[in-house]
């Protein structure tokens, strides 16, 4: 993975020092809260319901063991012994004191981490495929390009006060694990007809109040022009994006208002003027960054592992975990291990300090020191020898990290909701907990197959409900929590928005209603047909009937 | 009836304005105002602005418990996350 | 209006020089700028693109920050500097935070209408960062250029 050189280190050091000064000016009264708020927000520090919340960037979701140990240390020393992994592959602390934040940032900087641009109307942390560098599906590793974008966007003088926040995701596989169609910019590396690798550029997707599946504005962008093209898009957005209404300020609204063709024309016009300038990195710099992402030195192994086979035969729980939580690796004899942060009845995405340390130790010992964070709020060990899966599972189990539910109905995305968040109208975590308890039986879950449940506690849609196979949106009705169900959404390569099927359900009704939906699916499905595919085949009508059957 | 709430600047903890003009962590110890009085109390806070951030009014019953449209939100602020009863004010005795 | 100007990398207090301001509309209506005196006031929503090389007839261009959050003028300034080679003063007017000044300077601003009693405080802000990642309207070398130079020197 990428390592800072003295320049990267100096920039982060300078930022910490600057923020320490800002905090001191606030504490001394030199800055009012109104003046300080935009400064703390530029550095990921929010004021939430109970306390401050600090969001730390995990660039494209990649962590070393040392970094994860530092996150655990911070959770223990400055917070309440846990941290929360988010849908943007970042991590949040829910209880830090303002006076400690400069020291926390100092600590993070020692492991090449920071909170730069984790909030504010700027270019946020770039996200990517958690299987990058490990899956045989990809055209090439997308992470060097993520790092190039990270550097270009860091403290960008022109784009730090955009109309609204700006999120970029990059993938290089046909199977989209980075949700590139619901980002402000989604980049998909692919091969042209002539065999050249470049980017498909998708602009103006997003969730929130106005969910949109992003349109492609350029089918093929040569890799070397990535930064000048991004700069052109951002410049058009910075100049012409709406600033009169924060709910209409995202780039998706601009793209929609102008129309894709006209927007593309504006971008291309701007690009023609800056293309080939100093923005486009020379090959030597691209290569310098790419070297950091060279594959680890894998052992030459047979495809199959005899010891794995044996363990699978002797332990059903392990066999299930291997079936559900591991994925194919490009290197024979290796596997990708998903670590579920969704124990039955748990808080989606939360991990204790001890759990983080356990994952860090496993990564160091068995996965070339690498951990990934997924946008579905889980962790991932990208390069584990099949021979070692049993040992990894055994340790994970000891730390309640071996829940075999990746991609299943209890692997739920949920925003923090009203338990933590000042914007929320309703709680979302308790709904996630109750659904996962309802489907606690792993035979049932595995039999049901892939069902993506996503829950948001308000219309801002941080829980991605629009793109859940089953989406749940909390709405406040005269002080009471109600939940509106959407069906048939997807954030993957078949991205689409779910249909709103009808009136909201009370907190007491919603879990039963989800169970009726799932039961209906089970009764109607064809062989091997996913929930989403059955929904697409049968349409909303019968599912709606099932949803409200008892009402 | 209303009370004045804010987050303490230094550590972000939820606080309420007490009858003596200091900040208290306990809603039961907060000053309860009539509406107009409450607006005045909020408006006169400026001087101690290095102690708190984001002050606003909440609706409360005469017994001091949150009421009105934001009752759930303010109850959670005053207690802690409902899904982690080991955290927040609810976890501190009494 | 009190003002700080960037002179050889430092912000210094200047006594306000009388300056005839011409709005974009008036200019488009045919008003002629007076060499070395006139300033063009370019509204936030005017495409800097349309101003063209004629902008060089003005001694200064005033760009507006109605609130600190409104960042359109950063792009306008870069377009004037980098596209039209504008060499006069680019003056920031409106709500300007201390921690924005370095960004503004990078985008080509070199005059700031603001409280001038604290020029030391604002000068410090220019020193907050020792390196930059990306090229802009200033002379700062992006780190990849510094890396390349160092690599060459090492050979």
PDB file of C-alpha atoms in Angstrom, chain A residues 2 5-8 10-11 14-15 18 22 25 30 38 150-152 154-158 160-161 231 235 238-240 243 270 273-274 278 281-282 285 288, chain C residues 47 49 68-72 74-76 78-79 83 97-100 103 106-107 121 128-136 142-148 150:
ATOM      1  CA  UNK A   2       0.963   3.634  -0.337  1.00  0.00           C
ATOM      2  CA  UNK A   5       7.213  10.365   1.613  1.00  0.00           C
ATOM      3  CA  UNK A   6       8.455  13.499   3.359  1.00  0.00           C
ATOM      4  CA  UNK A   7       6.097  15.690   1.314  1.00  0.00           C
ATOM      5  CA  UNK A   8       2.954  13.753   2.217  1.00  0.00           C
ATOM      6  CA  UNK A  10       4.739  17.386   5.897  1.00  0.00           C
ATOM      7  CA  UNK A  11       1.315  18.245   4.509  1.00  0.00           C
ATOM      8  CA  UNK A  14       1.041  21.088   8.730  1.00  0.00           C
ATOM      9  CA  UNK A  15      -2.680  20.364   8.744  1.00  0.00           C
ATOM     10  CA  UNK A  18      -3.126  24.359  11.692  1.00  0.00           C
ATOM     11  CA  UNK A  22      -7.826  26.669  15.274  1.00  0.00           C
ATOM     12  CA  UNK A  25      -8.334  30.038  19.043  1.00  0.00           C
ATOM     13  CA  UNK A  30     -10.829  34.353  19.767  1.00  0.00           C
ATOM     14  CA  UNK A  38     -16.682  25.619   9.266  1.00  0.00           C
ATOM     15  CA  UNK A 150      -6.404  11.689  -3.067  1.00  0.00           C
ATOM     16  CA  UNK A 151      -3.283  13.765  -3.560  1.00  0.00           C
ATOM     17  CA  UNK A 152      -4.784  16.020  -6.236  1.00  0.00           C
ATOM     18  CA  UNK A 154      -6.140  17.276  -0.846  1.00  0.00           C
ATOM     19  CA  UNK A 155      -6.330  20.957   0.124  1.00  0.00           C
ATOM     20  CA  UNK A 156      -7.291  21.831  -3.427  1.00  0.00           C
ATOM     21  CA  UNK A 157      -7.296  25.625  -3.417  1.00  0.00           C
ATOM     22  CA  UNK A 158     -10.100  25.996  -5.960  1.00  0.00           C
ATOM     23  CA  UNK A 160     -12.535  23.551  -1.042  1.00  0.00           C
ATOM     24  CA  UNK A 161     -15.746  25.613  -1.040  1.00  0.00           C
ATOM     25  CA  UNK A 231     -10.598  19.297 -12.745  1.00  0.00           C
ATOM     26  CA  UNK A 235     -14.676  23.621 -12.282  1.00  0.00           C
ATOM     27  CA  UNK A 238     -17.985  24.985  -8.798  1.00  0.00           C
ATOM     28  CA  UNK A 239     -19.028  27.778 -11.153  1.00  0.00           C
ATOM     29  CA  UNK A 240     -22.515  26.658 -12.095  1.00  0.00           C
ATOM     30  CA  UNK A 243     -25.836  27.602  -4.144  1.00  0.00           C
ATOM     31  CA  UNK A 270     -13.260  23.316 -20.236  1.00  0.00           C
ATOM     32  CA  UNK A 273      -8.358  24.224 -22.437  1.00  0.00           C
ATOM     33  CA  UNK A 274      -6.569  22.486 -19.558  1.00  0.00           C
ATOM     34  CA  UNK A 278       0.662  20.305 -15.497  1.00  0.00           C
ATOM     35  CA  UNK A 281       0.802  13.597 -14.085  1.00  0.00           C
ATOM     36  CA  UNK A 282       3.892  12.392 -15.927  1.00  0.00           C
ATOM     37  CA  UNK A 285       4.920   9.931 -10.979  1.00  0.00           C
ATOM     38  CA  UNK A 288       6.116   5.906  -8.545  1.00  0.00           C
TER      39      UNK A 288
ATOM     40  CA  UNK C  47     -18.778  33.646 -16.491  1.00  0.00           C
ATOM     41  CA  UNK C  49     -14.798  32.902 -19.513  1.00  0.00           C
ATOM     42  CA  UNK C  68     -17.190  32.481   2.886  1.00  0.00           C
ATOM     43  CA  UNK C  69     -18.919  29.331   1.651  1.00  0.00           C
ATOM     44  CA  UNK C  70     -19.443  30.669  -1.837  1.00  0.00           C
ATOM     45  CA  UNK C  71     -16.336  29.505  -3.665  1.00  0.00           C
ATOM     46  CA  UNK C  72     -17.095  30.523  -7.237  1.00  0.00           C
ATOM     47  CA  UNK C  74     -11.712  30.839  -6.723  1.00  0.00           C
ATOM     48  CA  UNK C  75     -12.466  29.463 -10.189  1.00  0.00           C
ATOM     49  CA  UNK C  76     -13.006  32.925 -11.650  1.00  0.00           C
ATOM     50  CA  UNK C  78      -7.808  31.069 -11.868  1.00  0.00           C
ATOM     51  CA  UNK C  79      -9.478  31.553 -15.227  1.00  0.00           C
ATOM     52  CA  UNK C  83      -6.456  31.630 -19.304  1.00  0.00           C
ATOM     53  CA  UNK C  97     -11.739  33.750   6.681  1.00  0.00           C
ATOM     54  CA  UNK C  98      -8.141  33.674   7.809  1.00  0.00           C
ATOM     55  CA  UNK C  99      -7.820  30.061   6.777  1.00  0.00           C
ATOM     56  CA  UNK C 100      -9.007  30.756   3.238  1.00  0.00           C
ATOM     57  CA  UNK C 103      -6.247  29.100  -1.037  1.00  0.00           C
ATOM     58  CA  UNK C 106      -2.969  30.018  -4.801  1.00  0.00           C
ATOM     59  CA  UNK C 107      -5.878  30.856  -7.110  1.00  0.00           C
ATOM     60  CA  UNK C 121      -2.035  37.033  11.818  1.00  0.00           C
ATOM     61  CA  UNK C 128       0.487  27.107   7.238  1.00  0.00           C
ATOM     62  CA  UNK C 129       1.458  24.672   4.494  1.00  0.00           C
ATOM     63  CA  UNK C 130       4.948  24.013   3.242  1.00  0.00           C
ATOM     64  CA  UNK C 131       3.955  21.944   0.181  1.00  0.00           C
ATOM     65  CA  UNK C 132       1.094  21.647  -2.266  1.00  0.00           C
ATOM     66  CA  UNK C 133      -0.197  18.686  -4.227  1.00  0.00           C
ATOM     67  CA  UNK C 134      -1.634  20.416  -7.239  1.00  0.00           C
ATOM     68  CA  UNK C 135      -0.733  23.157  -9.695  1.00  0.00           C
ATOM     69  CA  UNK C 136      -2.777  26.375  -9.492  1.00  0.00           C
ATOM     70  CA  UNK C 142       3.310  20.609  -6.910  1.00  0.00           C
ATOM     71  CA  UNK C 143       5.006  17.877  -4.921  1.00  0.00           C
ATOM     72  CA  UNK C 144       5.196  15.525  -7.888  1.00  0.00           C
ATOM     73  CA  UNK C 145       7.478  18.059  -9.592  1.00  0.00           C
ATOM     74  CA  UNK C 146       9.614  18.299  -6.483  1.00  0.00           C
ATOM     75  CA  UNK C 147       9.773  14.496  -6.355  1.00  0.00           C
ATOM     76  CA  UNK C 148      10.827  14.377  -9.999  1.00  0.00           C
ATOM     77  CA  UNK C 150      14.824  15.145  -6.441  1.00  0.00           C
TER      78      UNK C 150
END
